[in-house]
C-alpha cells in the first residue's frame, strides 16, 4: 500500500478505524461528496437510511475504480448524515453494507450530523480521500 495507517499512543484506542494515514507513495485522490443518486440523478431509497448508505458505498466504489484504485485505498471518509439516530439504529445493516464494499478495512472516518444536505431527500453524503498506486 502507498500509505501507512498509524494509531499513536495517548489517543483513544481505535475500534475499526485509524487515526492517521501517512502517505508514502502513490497519487492522492480527492473524491467529491457522493450522495445516494442513481446514474440518472434520481435519489435512491427516499426515507431509507440503509438503502441510501448502500448507494453511496456503490458510488464510492465506482469513483475509486474509475481512477484505477480499490476501496481499500481510501484513507479518509467524511460522512455527513441528517439523522444520527437513524445511523445508530441501523449500525448492524450499515456494517454489512460497508463490509461488502470495503471488506474488513476501515480508513479514518469522521461522522458529522448536519441539518440538511444539498438535496433534501438525501440523508447521507460521503466525501473521501484515497491514495492510489
Tab-separated table of N, CA, C and O in Angstrom:
chain	number	residue	atom	x	y	z
A	1	UNK	N	0.836	-1.184	0.000
A	1	UNK	CA	0.000	0.000	0.000
A	1	UNK	C	0.879	1.245	0.000
A	1	UNK	O	1.908	1.260	0.665
A	2	UNK	N	0.438	2.286	-0.670
A	2	UNK	CA	1.233	3.509	-0.712
A	2	UNK	C	1.010	4.417	0.497
A	2	UNK	O	1.305	5.599	0.457
A	3	UNK	N	0.480	3.857	1.575
A	3	UNK	CA	0.311	4.626	2.799
A	3	UNK	C	0.378	3.685	3.990
A	3	UNK	O	0.241	2.470	3.859
A	4	UNK	N	0.605	4.275	5.151
A	4	UNK	CA	0.722	3.515	6.384
A	4	UNK	C	-0.313	4.050	7.365
A	4	UNK	O	-0.426	5.260	7.554
A	5	UNK	N	-1.091	3.153	7.975
A	5	UNK	CA	-2.060	3.558	8.985
A	5	UNK	C	-1.373	3.595	10.337
A	5	UNK	O	-0.663	2.657	10.704
A	6	UNK	N	-1.560	4.692	11.065
A	6	UNK	CA	-0.867	4.897	12.333
A	6	UNK	C	-1.887	5.199	13.426
A	6	UNK	O	-2.806	6.001	13.221
A	7	UNK	N	-1.689	4.583	14.591
A	7	UNK	CA	-2.525	4.832	15.756
A	7	UNK	C	-1.613	5.154	16.934
A	7	UNK	O	-1.180	4.259	17.660
A	8	UNK	N	-1.285	6.440	17.107
A	8	UNK	CA	-0.331	6.819	18.142
A	8	UNK	C	-0.848	6.550	19.560
A	8	UNK	O	-2.046	6.660	19.821
A	9	UNK	N	0.079	6.199	20.449
A	9	UNK	CA	-0.275	6.059	21.854
A	9	UNK	C	-0.744	7.402	22.394
A	9	UNK	O	-0.412	8.457	21.858
A	10	UNK	N	-1.547	7.370	23.424
A	10	UNK	CA	-2.049	8.608	24.012
A	10	UNK	C	-3.366	9.064	23.410
A	10	UNK	O	-3.982	9.991	23.911
A	11	UNK	N	-3.800	8.415	22.316
A	11	UNK	CA	-5.098	8.717	21.725
A	11	UNK	C	-6.041	7.558	22.016
A	11	UNK	O	-5.606	6.461	22.336
A	12	UNK	N	-7.318	7.811	21.879
A	12	UNK	CA	-8.318	6.773	22.068
A	12	UNK	C	-7.948	5.539	21.256
A	12	UNK	O	-7.503	5.646	20.114
A	13	UNK	N	-8.122	4.355	21.848
A	13	UNK	CA	-7.844	3.128	21.110
A	13	UNK	C	-8.773	3.037	19.915
A	13	UNK	O	-9.984	3.207	20.056
A	14	UNK	N	-8.236	2.804	18.711
A	14	UNK	CA	-9.089	2.740	17.534
A	14	UNK	C	-9.917	1.460	17.521
A	14	UNK	O	-9.421	0.393	17.855
A	15	UNK	N	-11.174	1.609	17.173
A	15	UNK	CA	-12.065	0.464	17.032
A	15	UNK	C	-12.569	0.495	15.601
A	15	UNK	O	-13.471	1.234	15.253
A	16	UNK	N	-11.920	-0.272	14.727
A	16	UNK	CA	-12.349	-0.327	13.344
A	16	UNK	C	-11.998	0.889	12.526
A	16	UNK	O	-12.658	1.182	11.549
A	17	UNK	N	-10.989	1.648	12.903
A	17	UNK	CA	-10.554	2.790	12.107
A	17	UNK	C	-9.117	3.117	12.489
A	17	UNK	O	-8.532	2.491	13.360
A	18	UNK	N	-8.563	4.117	11.826
A	18	UNK	CA	-7.217	4.566	12.164
A	18	UNK	C	-7.255	6.056	12.467
A	18	UNK	O	-8.168	6.756	12.065
A	19	UNK	N	-6.235	6.534	13.165
A	19	UNK	CA	-6.139	7.955	13.477
A	19	UNK	C	-5.413	8.735	12.380
A	19	UNK	O	-5.748	9.875	12.100
A	20	UNK	N	-4.401	8.107	11.777
A	20	UNK	CA	-3.545	8.811	10.824
A	20	UNK	C	-3.255	7.898	9.638
A	20	UNK	O	-3.064	6.698	9.802
A	21	UNK	N	-3.227	8.484	8.450
A	21	UNK	CA	-2.757	7.773	7.267
A	21	UNK	C	-1.553	8.547	6.737
A	21	UNK	O	-1.681	9.692	6.311
A	22	UNK	N	-0.383	7.939	6.807
A	22	UNK	CA	0.847	8.576	6.344
A	22	UNK	C	1.097	8.154	4.903
A	22	UNK	O	1.244	6.972	4.603
A	23	UNK	N	1.138	9.138	4.006
A	23	UNK	CA	1.340	8.873	2.589
A	23	UNK	C	2.812	8.571	2.349
A	23	UNK	O	3.684	9.354	2.705
A	24	UNK	N	3.097	7.408	1.746
A	24	UNK	CA	4.473	7.019	1.484
A	24	UNK	C	4.743	6.850	-0.008
A	24	UNK	O	5.835	6.510	-0.404
A	25	UNK	N	3.738	7.064	-0.829
A	25	UNK	CA	3.876	6.936	-2.278
A	25	UNK	C	2.510	7.009	-2.917
A	25	UNK	O	1.507	7.219	-2.251
A	26	UNK	N	2.457	6.869	-4.207
A	26	UNK	CA	1.177	6.861	-4.895
A	26	UNK	C	0.662	8.255	-5.221
A	26	UNK	O	1.363	9.252	-5.084
A	27	UNK	N	-0.590	8.320	-5.643
A	27	UNK	CA	-1.230	9.561	-6.051
A	27	UNK	C	-2.391	9.855	-5.125
A	27	UNK	O	-3.248	8.993	-4.896
A	28	UNK	N	-2.441	11.065	-4.600
A	28	UNK	CA	-3.526	11.481	-3.726
A	28	UNK	C	-4.758	11.796	-4.570
A	28	UNK	O	-4.681	12.537	-5.544
A	29	UNK	N	-5.899	11.207	-4.220
A	29	UNK	CA	-7.141	11.373	-4.969
A	29	UNK	C	-8.216	11.884	-4.024
A	29	UNK	O	-8.441	11.289	-2.958
A	30	UNK	N	-8.858	12.980	-4.390
A	30	UNK	CA	-9.979	13.510	-3.617
A	30	UNK	C	-11.263	13.166	-4.350
A	30	UNK	O	-11.391	13.452	-5.537
A	31	UNK	N	-12.210	12.567	-3.653
A	31	UNK	CA	-13.491	12.211	-4.249
A	31	UNK	C	-14.553	13.142	-3.674
A	31	UNK	O	-14.737	13.211	-2.455
A	32	UNK	N	-15.217	13.863	-4.558
A	32	UNK	CA	-16.264	14.796	-4.145
A	32	UNK	C	-17.366	14.060	-3.406
A	32	UNK	O	-17.536	12.848	-3.559
A	33	UNK	N	-18.117	14.778	-2.619
A	33	UNK	CA	-19.209	14.200	-1.857
A	33	UNK	C	-20.121	13.341	-2.725
A	33	UNK	O	-20.636	13.802	-3.738
A	34	UNK	N	-20.267	12.095	-2.329
A	34	UNK	CA	-21.128	11.161	-3.048
A	34	UNK	C	-22.451	11.040	-2.301
A	34	UNK	O	-22.477	10.714	-1.121
A	35	UNK	N	-23.522	11.350	-2.993
A	35	UNK	CA	-24.865	11.270	-2.428
A	35	UNK	C	-25.560	10.037	-2.990
A	35	UNK	O	-25.073	9.431	-3.948
A	36	UNK	N	-26.692	9.649	-2.433
A	36	UNK	CA	-27.371	8.423	-2.875
A	36	UNK	C	-28.166	8.608	-4.170
A	36	UNK	O	-29.386	8.531	-4.189
A	37	UNK	N	-27.448	8.868	-5.257
A	37	UNK	CA	-28.085	9.062	-6.559
A	37	UNK	C	-27.759	7.905	-7.486
A	37	UNK	O	-26.639	7.398	-7.492
A	38	UNK	N	-28.750	7.520	-8.290
A	38	UNK	CA	-28.516	6.643	-9.425
A	38	UNK	C	-27.793	7.451	-10.488
A	38	UNK	O	-27.711	8.685	-10.416
A	39	UNK	N	-27.329	6.793	-11.511
A	39	UNK	CA	-26.650	7.448	-12.629
A	39	UNK	C	-27.510	8.547	-13.247
A	39	UNK	O	-27.010	9.572	-13.677
A	40	UNK	N	-28.820	8.361	-13.279
A	40	UNK	CA	-29.721	9.346	-13.885
A	40	UNK	C	-30.041	10.502	-12.944
A	40	UNK	O	-30.849	11.365	-13.275
A	41	UNK	N	-29.452	10.546	-11.771
A	41	UNK	CA	-29.664	11.645	-10.840
A	41	UNK	C	-30.872	11.485	-9.943
A	41	UNK	O	-31.277	12.428	-9.279
A	42	UNK	N	-31.447	10.294	-9.898
A	42	UNK	CA	-32.596	10.050	-9.030
A	42	UNK	C	-32.103	9.606	-7.649
A	42	UNK	O	-31.173	8.818	-7.535
A	43	UNK	N	-32.757	10.098	-6.602
A	43	UNK	CA	-32.406	9.694	-5.245
A	43	UNK	C	-32.854	8.259	-5.008
A	43	UNK	O	-33.968	7.880	-5.353
A	44	UNK	N	-31.967	7.487	-4.424
A	44	UNK	CA	-32.252	6.091	-4.094
A	44	UNK	C	-32.834	6.035	-2.684
A	44	UNK	O	-32.359	6.731	-1.793
A	45	UNK	N	-33.827	5.198	-2.470
A	45	UNK	CA	-34.323	4.894	-1.129
A	45	UNK	C	-34.795	6.086	-0.328
A	45	UNK	O	-34.357	6.274	0.800
A	46	UNK	N	-35.679	6.868	-0.867
A	46	UNK	CA	-36.195	8.032	-0.130
A	46	UNK	C	-36.696	7.596	1.249
A	46	UNK	O	-37.536	6.727	1.369
A	47	UNK	N	-36.111	8.188	2.293
A	47	UNK	CA	-36.501	7.863	3.662
A	47	UNK	C	-35.904	6.568	4.205
A	47	UNK	O	-36.155	6.205	5.346
A	48	UNK	N	-35.097	5.860	3.422
A	48	UNK	CA	-34.500	4.579	3.830
A	48	UNK	C	-32.995	4.769	3.991
A	48	UNK	O	-32.243	4.765	3.014
A	49	UNK	N	-32.556	4.937	5.240
A	49	UNK	CA	-31.154	5.241	5.515
A	49	UNK	C	-30.213	4.162	4.994
A	49	UNK	O	-29.171	4.461	4.408
A	50	UNK	N	-30.566	2.893	5.179
A	50	UNK	CA	-29.694	1.796	4.751
A	50	UNK	C	-29.571	1.764	3.233
A	50	UNK	O	-28.476	1.608	2.685
A	51	UNK	N	-30.676	1.929	2.516
A	51	UNK	CA	-30.640	1.935	1.043
A	51	UNK	C	-29.797	3.102	0.535
A	51	UNK	O	-29.038	2.950	-0.426
A	52	UNK	N	-29.914	4.253	1.179
A	52	UNK	CA	-29.111	5.405	0.753
A	52	UNK	C	-27.630	5.167	1.034
A	52	UNK	O	-26.776	5.474	0.204
A	53	UNK	N	-27.317	4.595	2.190
A	53	UNK	CA	-25.928	4.288	2.522
A	53	UNK	C	-25.342	3.307	1.507
A	53	UNK	O	-24.213	3.480	1.038
A	54	UNK	N	-26.127	2.291	1.143
A	54	UNK	CA	-25.662	1.297	0.165
A	54	UNK	C	-25.361	1.953	-1.176
A	54	UNK	O	-24.357	1.632	-1.819
A	55	UNK	N	-26.200	2.876	-1.625
A	55	UNK	CA	-25.958	3.556	-2.898
A	55	UNK	C	-24.696	4.413	-2.836
A	55	UNK	O	-23.897	4.429	-3.766
A	56	UNK	N	-24.513	5.107	-1.719
A	56	UNK	CA	-23.299	5.924	-1.562
A	56	UNK	C	-22.060	5.030	-1.584
A	56	UNK	O	-21.054	5.363	-2.217
A	57	UNK	N	-22.113	3.879	-0.930
A	57	UNK	CA	-20.982	2.945	-0.947
A	57	UNK	C	-20.691	2.480	-2.374
A	57	UNK	O	-19.536	2.409	-2.793
A	58	UNK	N	-21.739	2.168	-3.138
A	58	UNK	CA	-21.544	1.780	-4.546
A	58	UNK	C	-20.924	2.930	-5.329
A	58	UNK	O	-20.042	2.716	-6.173
A	59	UNK	N	-21.369	4.155	-5.065
A	59	UNK	CA	-20.814	5.317	-5.759
A	59	UNK	C	-19.332	5.502	-5.433
A	59	UNK	O	-18.528	5.812	-6.315
A	60	UNK	N	-18.966	5.314	-4.164
A	60	UNK	CA	-17.556	5.428	-3.771
A	60	UNK	C	-16.709	4.358	-4.460
A	60	UNK	O	-15.595	4.632	-4.910
A	61	UNK	N	-17.245	3.157	-4.550
A	61	UNK	CA	-16.532	2.067	-5.236
A	61	UNK	C	-16.344	2.404	-6.716
A	61	UNK	O	-15.247	2.262	-7.266
A	62	UNK	N	-17.392	2.886	-7.362
A	62	UNK	CA	-17.313	3.269	-8.775
A	62	UNK	C	-16.305	4.388	-8.977
A	62	UNK	O	-15.501	4.352	-9.916
A	63	UNK	N	-16.315	5.380	-8.088
A	63	UNK	CA	-15.411	6.534	-8.217
A	63	UNK	C	-13.950	6.115	-8.125
A	63	UNK	O	-13.125	6.517	-8.953
A	64	UNK	N	-13.612	5.283	-7.137
A	64	UNK	CA	-12.205	4.899	-6.964
A	64	UNK	C	-11.753	3.961	-8.078
A	64	UNK	O	-10.614	4.032	-8.549
A	65	UNK	N	-12.643	3.097	-8.540
A	65	UNK	CA	-12.285	2.201	-9.637
A	65	UNK	C	-12.074	2.974	-10.939
A	65	UNK	O	-11.267	2.562	-11.780
A	66	UNK	N	-12.738	4.110	-11.100
A	66	UNK	CA	-12.586	4.932	-12.306
A	66	UNK	C	-11.182	5.509	-12.437
A	66	UNK	O	-10.751	5.853	-13.541
A	67	UNK	N	-10.452	5.609	-11.316
A	67	UNK	CA	-9.076	6.114	-11.369
A	67	UNK	C	-8.066	4.986	-11.151
A	67	UNK	O	-6.903	5.233	-10.830
A	68	UNK	N	-8.521	3.740	-11.318
A	68	UNK	CA	-7.617	2.598	-11.205
A	68	UNK	C	-7.354	2.143	-9.790
A	68	UNK	O	-6.393	1.408	-9.549
A	69	UNK	N	-8.182	2.561	-8.845
A	69	UNK	CA	-7.965	2.187	-7.453
A	69	UNK	C	-8.974	1.185	-6.942
A	69	UNK	O	-9.796	0.662	-7.690
A	70	UNK	N	-8.874	0.916	-5.641
A	70	UNK	CA	-9.764	-0.014	-4.948
A	70	UNK	C	-10.275	0.669	-3.681
A	70	UNK	O	-9.614	1.570	-3.151
A	71	UNK	N	-11.419	0.244	-3.153
A	71	UNK	CA	-11.945	0.865	-1.932
A	71	UNK	C	-10.961	0.851	-0.764
A	71	UNK	O	-10.970	1.770	0.052
A	72	UNK	N	-10.094	-0.156	-0.679
A	72	UNK	CA	-9.131	-0.207	0.425
A	72	UNK	C	-8.025	0.831	0.299
A	72	UNK	O	-7.165	0.924	1.168
A	73	UNK	N	-8.063	1.640	-0.766
A	73	UNK	CA	-7.086	2.716	-0.902
A	73	UNK	C	-7.629	4.054	-0.410
A	73	UNK	O	-6.921	5.050	-0.426
A	74	UNK	N	-8.880	4.062	0.065
A	74	UNK	CA	-9.383	5.264	0.738
A	74	UNK	C	-8.672	5.395	2.062
A	74	UNK	O	-8.523	4.429	2.803
A	75	UNK	N	-8.206	6.585	2.378
A	75	UNK	CA	-7.539	6.822	3.655
A	75	UNK	C	-8.429	7.589	4.623
A	75	UNK	O	-8.250	7.490	5.827
A	76	UNK	N	-9.383	8.372	4.089
A	76	UNK	CA	-10.270	9.183	4.919
A	76	UNK	C	-11.666	9.200	4.307
A	76	UNK	O	-11.808	9.403	3.101
A	77	UNK	N	-12.674	8.992	5.134
A	77	UNK	CA	-14.068	9.186	4.741
A	77	UNK	C	-14.665	10.229	5.678
A	77	UNK	O	-14.515	10.121	6.895
A	78	UNK	N	-15.336	11.223	5.115
A	78	UNK	CA	-16.094	12.180	5.914
A	78	UNK	C	-17.555	11.936	5.593
A	78	UNK	O	-17.984	12.132	4.458
A	79	UNK	N	-18.290	11.464	6.592
A	79	UNK	CA	-19.673	11.056	6.410
A	79	UNK	C	-20.588	12.124	7.005
A	79	UNK	O	-20.526	12.410	8.201
A	80	UNK	N	-21.429	12.687	6.153
A	80	UNK	CA	-22.407	13.686	6.573
A	80	UNK	C	-23.775	13.014	6.591
A	80	UNK	O	-24.194	12.438	5.582
A	81	UNK	N	-24.468	13.081	7.724
A	81	UNK	CA	-25.792	12.477	7.829
A	81	UNK	C	-26.765	13.490	8.431
A	81	UNK	O	-26.367	14.396	9.164
A	82	UNK	N	-28.034	13.313	8.100
A	82	UNK	CA	-29.051	14.221	8.628
A	82	UNK	C	-29.765	13.649	9.849
A	82	UNK	O	-30.547	14.351	10.474
A	83	UNK	N	-29.509	12.391	10.196
A	83	UNK	CA	-30.215	11.760	11.310
A	83	UNK	C	-29.291	10.800	12.038
A	83	UNK	O	-29.144	9.639	11.634
A	84	UNK	N	-28.676	11.273	13.104
A	84	UNK	CA	-27.730	10.454	13.859
A	84	UNK	C	-28.422	9.231	14.467
A	84	UNK	O	-27.851	8.137	14.499
A	85	UNK	N	-29.663	9.390	14.905
A	85	UNK	CA	-30.394	8.254	15.486
A	85	UNK	C	-30.584	7.144	14.446
A	85	UNK	O	-30.432	5.967	14.766
A	86	UNK	N	-30.881	7.509	13.206
A	86	UNK	CA	-31.043	6.508	12.138
A	86	UNK	C	-29.731	5.768	11.906
A	86	UNK	O	-29.728	4.562	11.661
A	87	UNK	N	-28.629	6.485	11.996
A	87	UNK	CA	-27.311	5.851	11.843
A	87	UNK	C	-27.117	4.796	12.931
A	87	UNK	O	-26.785	3.645	12.647
A	88	UNK	N	-27.325	5.161	14.184
A	88	UNK	CA	-27.099	4.231	15.290
A	88	UNK	C	-28.121	3.105	15.288
A	88	UNK	O	-27.785	1.958	15.595
A	89	UNK	N	-29.365	3.400	14.927
A	89	UNK	CA	-30.408	2.371	14.880
A	89	UNK	C	-30.134	1.314	13.813
A	89	UNK	O	-30.649	0.200	13.905
A	90	UNK	N	-29.368	1.668	12.801
A	90	UNK	CA	-29.099	0.761	11.675
A	90	UNK	C	-27.641	0.328	11.597
A	90	UNK	O	-27.186	-0.119	10.548
A	91	UNK	N	-26.938	0.444	12.692
A	91	UNK	CA	-25.493	0.181	12.671
A	91	UNK	C	-25.150	-1.214	12.126
A	91	UNK	O	-24.214	-1.355	11.353
A	92	UNK	N	-25.909	-2.234	12.483
A	92	UNK	CA	-25.602	-3.589	12.009
A	92	UNK	C	-25.793	-3.709	10.494
A	92	UNK	O	-24.889	-4.174	9.795
A	93	UNK	N	-26.955	-3.329	9.934
A	93	UNK	CA	-27.091	-3.437	8.477
A	93	UNK	C	-26.134	-2.505	7.730
A	93	UNK	O	-25.659	-2.844	6.645
A	94	UNK	N	-25.818	-1.354	8.317
A	94	UNK	CA	-24.843	-0.456	7.682
A	94	UNK	C	-23.469	-1.126	7.654
A	94	UNK	O	-22.752	-1.045	6.659
A	95	UNK	N	-23.111	-1.802	8.743
A	95	UNK	CA	-21.839	-2.521	8.793
A	95	UNK	C	-21.760	-3.610	7.738
A	95	UNK	O	-20.715	-3.811	7.114
A	96	UNK	N	-22.869	-4.299	7.512
A	96	UNK	CA	-22.904	-5.352	6.487
A	96	UNK	C	-22.694	-4.760	5.097
A	96	UNK	O	-21.940	-5.300	4.285
A	97	UNK	N	-23.340	-3.630	4.825
A	97	UNK	CA	-23.152	-2.951	3.531
A	97	UNK	C	-21.707	-2.490	3.391
A	97	UNK	O	-21.074	-2.687	2.359
A	98	UNK	N	-21.176	-1.895	4.447
A	98	UNK	CA	-19.795	-1.412	4.437
A	98	UNK	C	-18.836	-2.553	4.103
A	98	UNK	O	-17.948	-2.408	3.265
A	99	UNK	N	-19.025	-3.704	4.740
A	99	UNK	CA	-18.115	-4.827	4.522
A	99	UNK	C	-18.218	-5.387	3.111
A	99	UNK	O	-17.243	-5.927	2.596
A	100	UNK	N	-19.367	-5.264	2.460
A	100	UNK	CA	-19.493	-5.710	1.071
A	100	UNK	C	-18.569	-4.915	0.157
A	100	UNK	O	-18.056	-5.442	-0.822
A	101	UNK	N	-18.355	-3.652	0.476
A	101	UNK	CA	-17.511	-2.786	-0.363
A	101	UNK	C	-16.066	-2.767	0.131
A	101	UNK	O	-15.136	-2.902	-0.652
A	102	UNK	N	-15.851	-2.617	1.425
A	102	UNK	CA	-14.516	-2.425	1.978
A	102	UNK	C	-13.908	-3.679	2.594
A	102	UNK	O	-12.735	-3.674	2.939
A	103	UNK	N	-14.685	-4.712	2.778
A	103	UNK	CA	-14.165	-5.867	3.499
A	103	UNK	C	-13.990	-5.495	4.954
A	103	UNK	O	-14.853	-4.853	5.537
A	104	UNK	N	-12.863	-5.850	5.539
A	104	UNK	CA	-12.616	-5.522	6.943
A	104	UNK	C	-11.796	-4.249	7.100
A	104	UNK	O	-11.416	-3.881	8.203
A	105	UNK	N	-11.498	-3.591	6.001
A	105	UNK	CA	-10.665	-2.399	6.035
A	105	UNK	C	-11.469	-1.174	6.458
A	105	UNK	O	-12.554	-0.932	5.935
A	106	UNK	N	-10.959	-0.407	7.415
A	106	UNK	CA	-11.607	0.825	7.856
A	106	UNK	C	-10.615	1.977	7.780
A	106	UNK	O	-9.659	2.018	8.542
A	107	UNK	N	-10.833	2.926	6.880
A	107	UNK	CA	-9.985	4.120	6.876
A	107	UNK	C	-10.375	5.025	8.045
A	107	UNK	O	-11.324	4.736	8.773
A	108	UNK	N	-9.657	6.128	8.207
A	108	UNK	CA	-10.047	7.122	9.202
A	108	UNK	C	-11.419	7.664	8.796
A	108	UNK	O	-11.660	7.940	7.624
A	109	UNK	N	-12.327	7.773	9.753
A	109	UNK	CA	-13.696	8.199	9.456
A	109	UNK	C	-14.089	9.343	10.378
A	109	UNK	O	-13.834	9.298	11.581
A	110	UNK	N	-14.717	10.353	9.794
A	110	UNK	CA	-15.323	11.433	10.564
A	110	UNK	C	-16.813	11.409	10.279
A	110	UNK	O	-17.225	11.409	9.118
A	111	UNK	N	-17.629	11.370	11.320
A	111	UNK	CA	-19.078	11.340	11.190
A	111	UNK	C	-19.626	12.689	11.648
A	111	UNK	O	-19.354	13.120	12.773
A	112	UNK	N	-20.385	13.359	10.773
A	112	UNK	CA	-20.907	14.691	11.073
A	112	UNK	C	-22.416	14.702	10.844
A	112	UNK	O	-22.876	14.338	9.760
A	113	UNK	N	-23.174	15.111	11.847
A	113	UNK	CA	-24.618	15.277	11.666
A	113	UNK	C	-24.875	16.713	11.211
A	113	UNK	O	-24.369	17.669	11.803
A	114	UNK	N	-25.641	16.837	10.146
A	114	UNK	CA	-25.978	18.145	9.580
A	114	UNK	C	-27.500	18.288	9.558
A	114	UNK	O	-28.235	17.307	9.613
A	115	UNK	N	-27.972	19.523	9.453
A	115	UNK	CA	-29.417	19.739	9.450
A	115	UNK	C	-30.046	19.438	8.099
A	115	UNK	O	-31.213	19.090	8.010
A	116	UNK	N	-29.248	19.548	7.036
A	116	UNK	CA	-29.783	19.305	5.699
A	116	UNK	C	-28.620	19.166	4.724
A	116	UNK	O	-27.586	19.791	4.870
A	117	UNK	N	-28.840	18.349	3.696
A	117	UNK	CA	-27.869	18.217	2.613
A	117	UNK	C	-28.399	18.949	1.392
A	117	UNK	O	-29.536	19.439	1.389
A	118	UNK	N	-27.600	19.031	0.349
A	118	UNK	CA	-27.948	19.766	-0.873
A	118	UNK	C	-29.333	19.389	-1.388
A	118	UNK	O	-30.148	20.238	-1.687
A	119	UNK	N	-29.591	18.081	-1.476
A	119	UNK	CA	-30.911	17.610	-1.876
A	119	UNK	C	-31.637	17.174	-0.605
A	119	UNK	O	-31.164	16.293	0.109
A	120	UNK	N	-32.790	17.769	-0.281
A	120	UNK	CA	-33.468	17.456	0.986
A	120	UNK	C	-33.939	16.002	1.109
A	120	UNK	O	-34.244	15.554	2.202
A	121	UNK	N	-33.964	15.238	0.006
A	121	UNK	CA	-34.343	13.826	0.078
A	121	UNK	C	-33.164	12.937	0.475
A	121	UNK	O	-33.342	11.770	0.787
A	122	UNK	N	-31.952	13.493	0.447
A	122	UNK	CA	-30.754	12.734	0.801
A	122	UNK	C	-30.541	12.778	2.307
A	122	UNK	O	-30.624	13.831	2.929
A	123	UNK	N	-30.239	11.622	2.875
A	123	UNK	CA	-29.969	11.502	4.296
A	123	UNK	C	-28.482	11.343	4.593
A	123	UNK	O	-28.071	11.399	5.745
A	124	UNK	N	-27.691	11.137	3.527
A	124	UNK	CA	-26.268	10.861	3.712
A	124	UNK	C	-25.481	11.335	2.496
A	124	UNK	O	-25.976	11.316	1.365
A	125	UNK	N	-24.257	11.783	2.755
A	125	UNK	CA	-23.300	12.123	1.700
A	125	UNK	C	-21.913	11.833	2.266
A	125	UNK	O	-21.668	12.072	3.449
A	126	UNK	N	-21.039	11.293	1.435
A	126	UNK	CA	-19.678	10.976	1.892
A	126	UNK	C	-18.663	11.555	0.923
A	126	UNK	O	-18.736	11.314	-0.283
A	127	UNK	N	-17.707	12.311	1.457
A	127	UNK	CA	-16.556	12.741	0.667
A	127	UNK	C	-15.366	11.916	1.143
A	127	UNK	O	-15.366	11.417	2.273
A	128	UNK	N	-14.361	11.762	0.282
A	128	UNK	CA	-13.288	10.840	0.611
A	128	UNK	C	-11.954	11.255	0.012
A	128	UNK	O	-11.908	12.010	-0.963
A	129	UNK	N	-10.896	10.733	0.609
A	129	UNK	CA	-9.535	10.895	0.096
A	129	UNK	C	-8.940	9.495	-0.004
A	129	UNK	O	-9.136	8.663	0.885
A	130	UNK	N	-8.243	9.257	-1.086
A	130	UNK	CA	-7.598	7.958	-1.308
A	130	UNK	C	-6.170	8.177	-1.781
A	130	UNK	O	-5.818	9.259	-2.252
A	131	UNK	N	-5.377	7.133	-1.671
A	131	UNK	CA	-4.040	7.108	-2.246
A	131	UNK	C	-3.984	5.906	-3.165
A	131	UNK	O	-4.130	4.762	-2.730
A	132	UNK	N	-3.815	6.188	-4.451
A	132	UNK	CA	-3.816	5.130	-5.464
A	132	UNK	C	-2.388	4.900	-5.939
A	132	UNK	O	-1.647	5.861	-6.196
A	133	UNK	N	-1.991	3.632	-6.054
A	133	UNK	CA	-0.633	3.276	-6.530
A	133	UNK	C	-0.380	3.839	-7.897
A	133	UNK	O	-1.203	3.841	-8.757
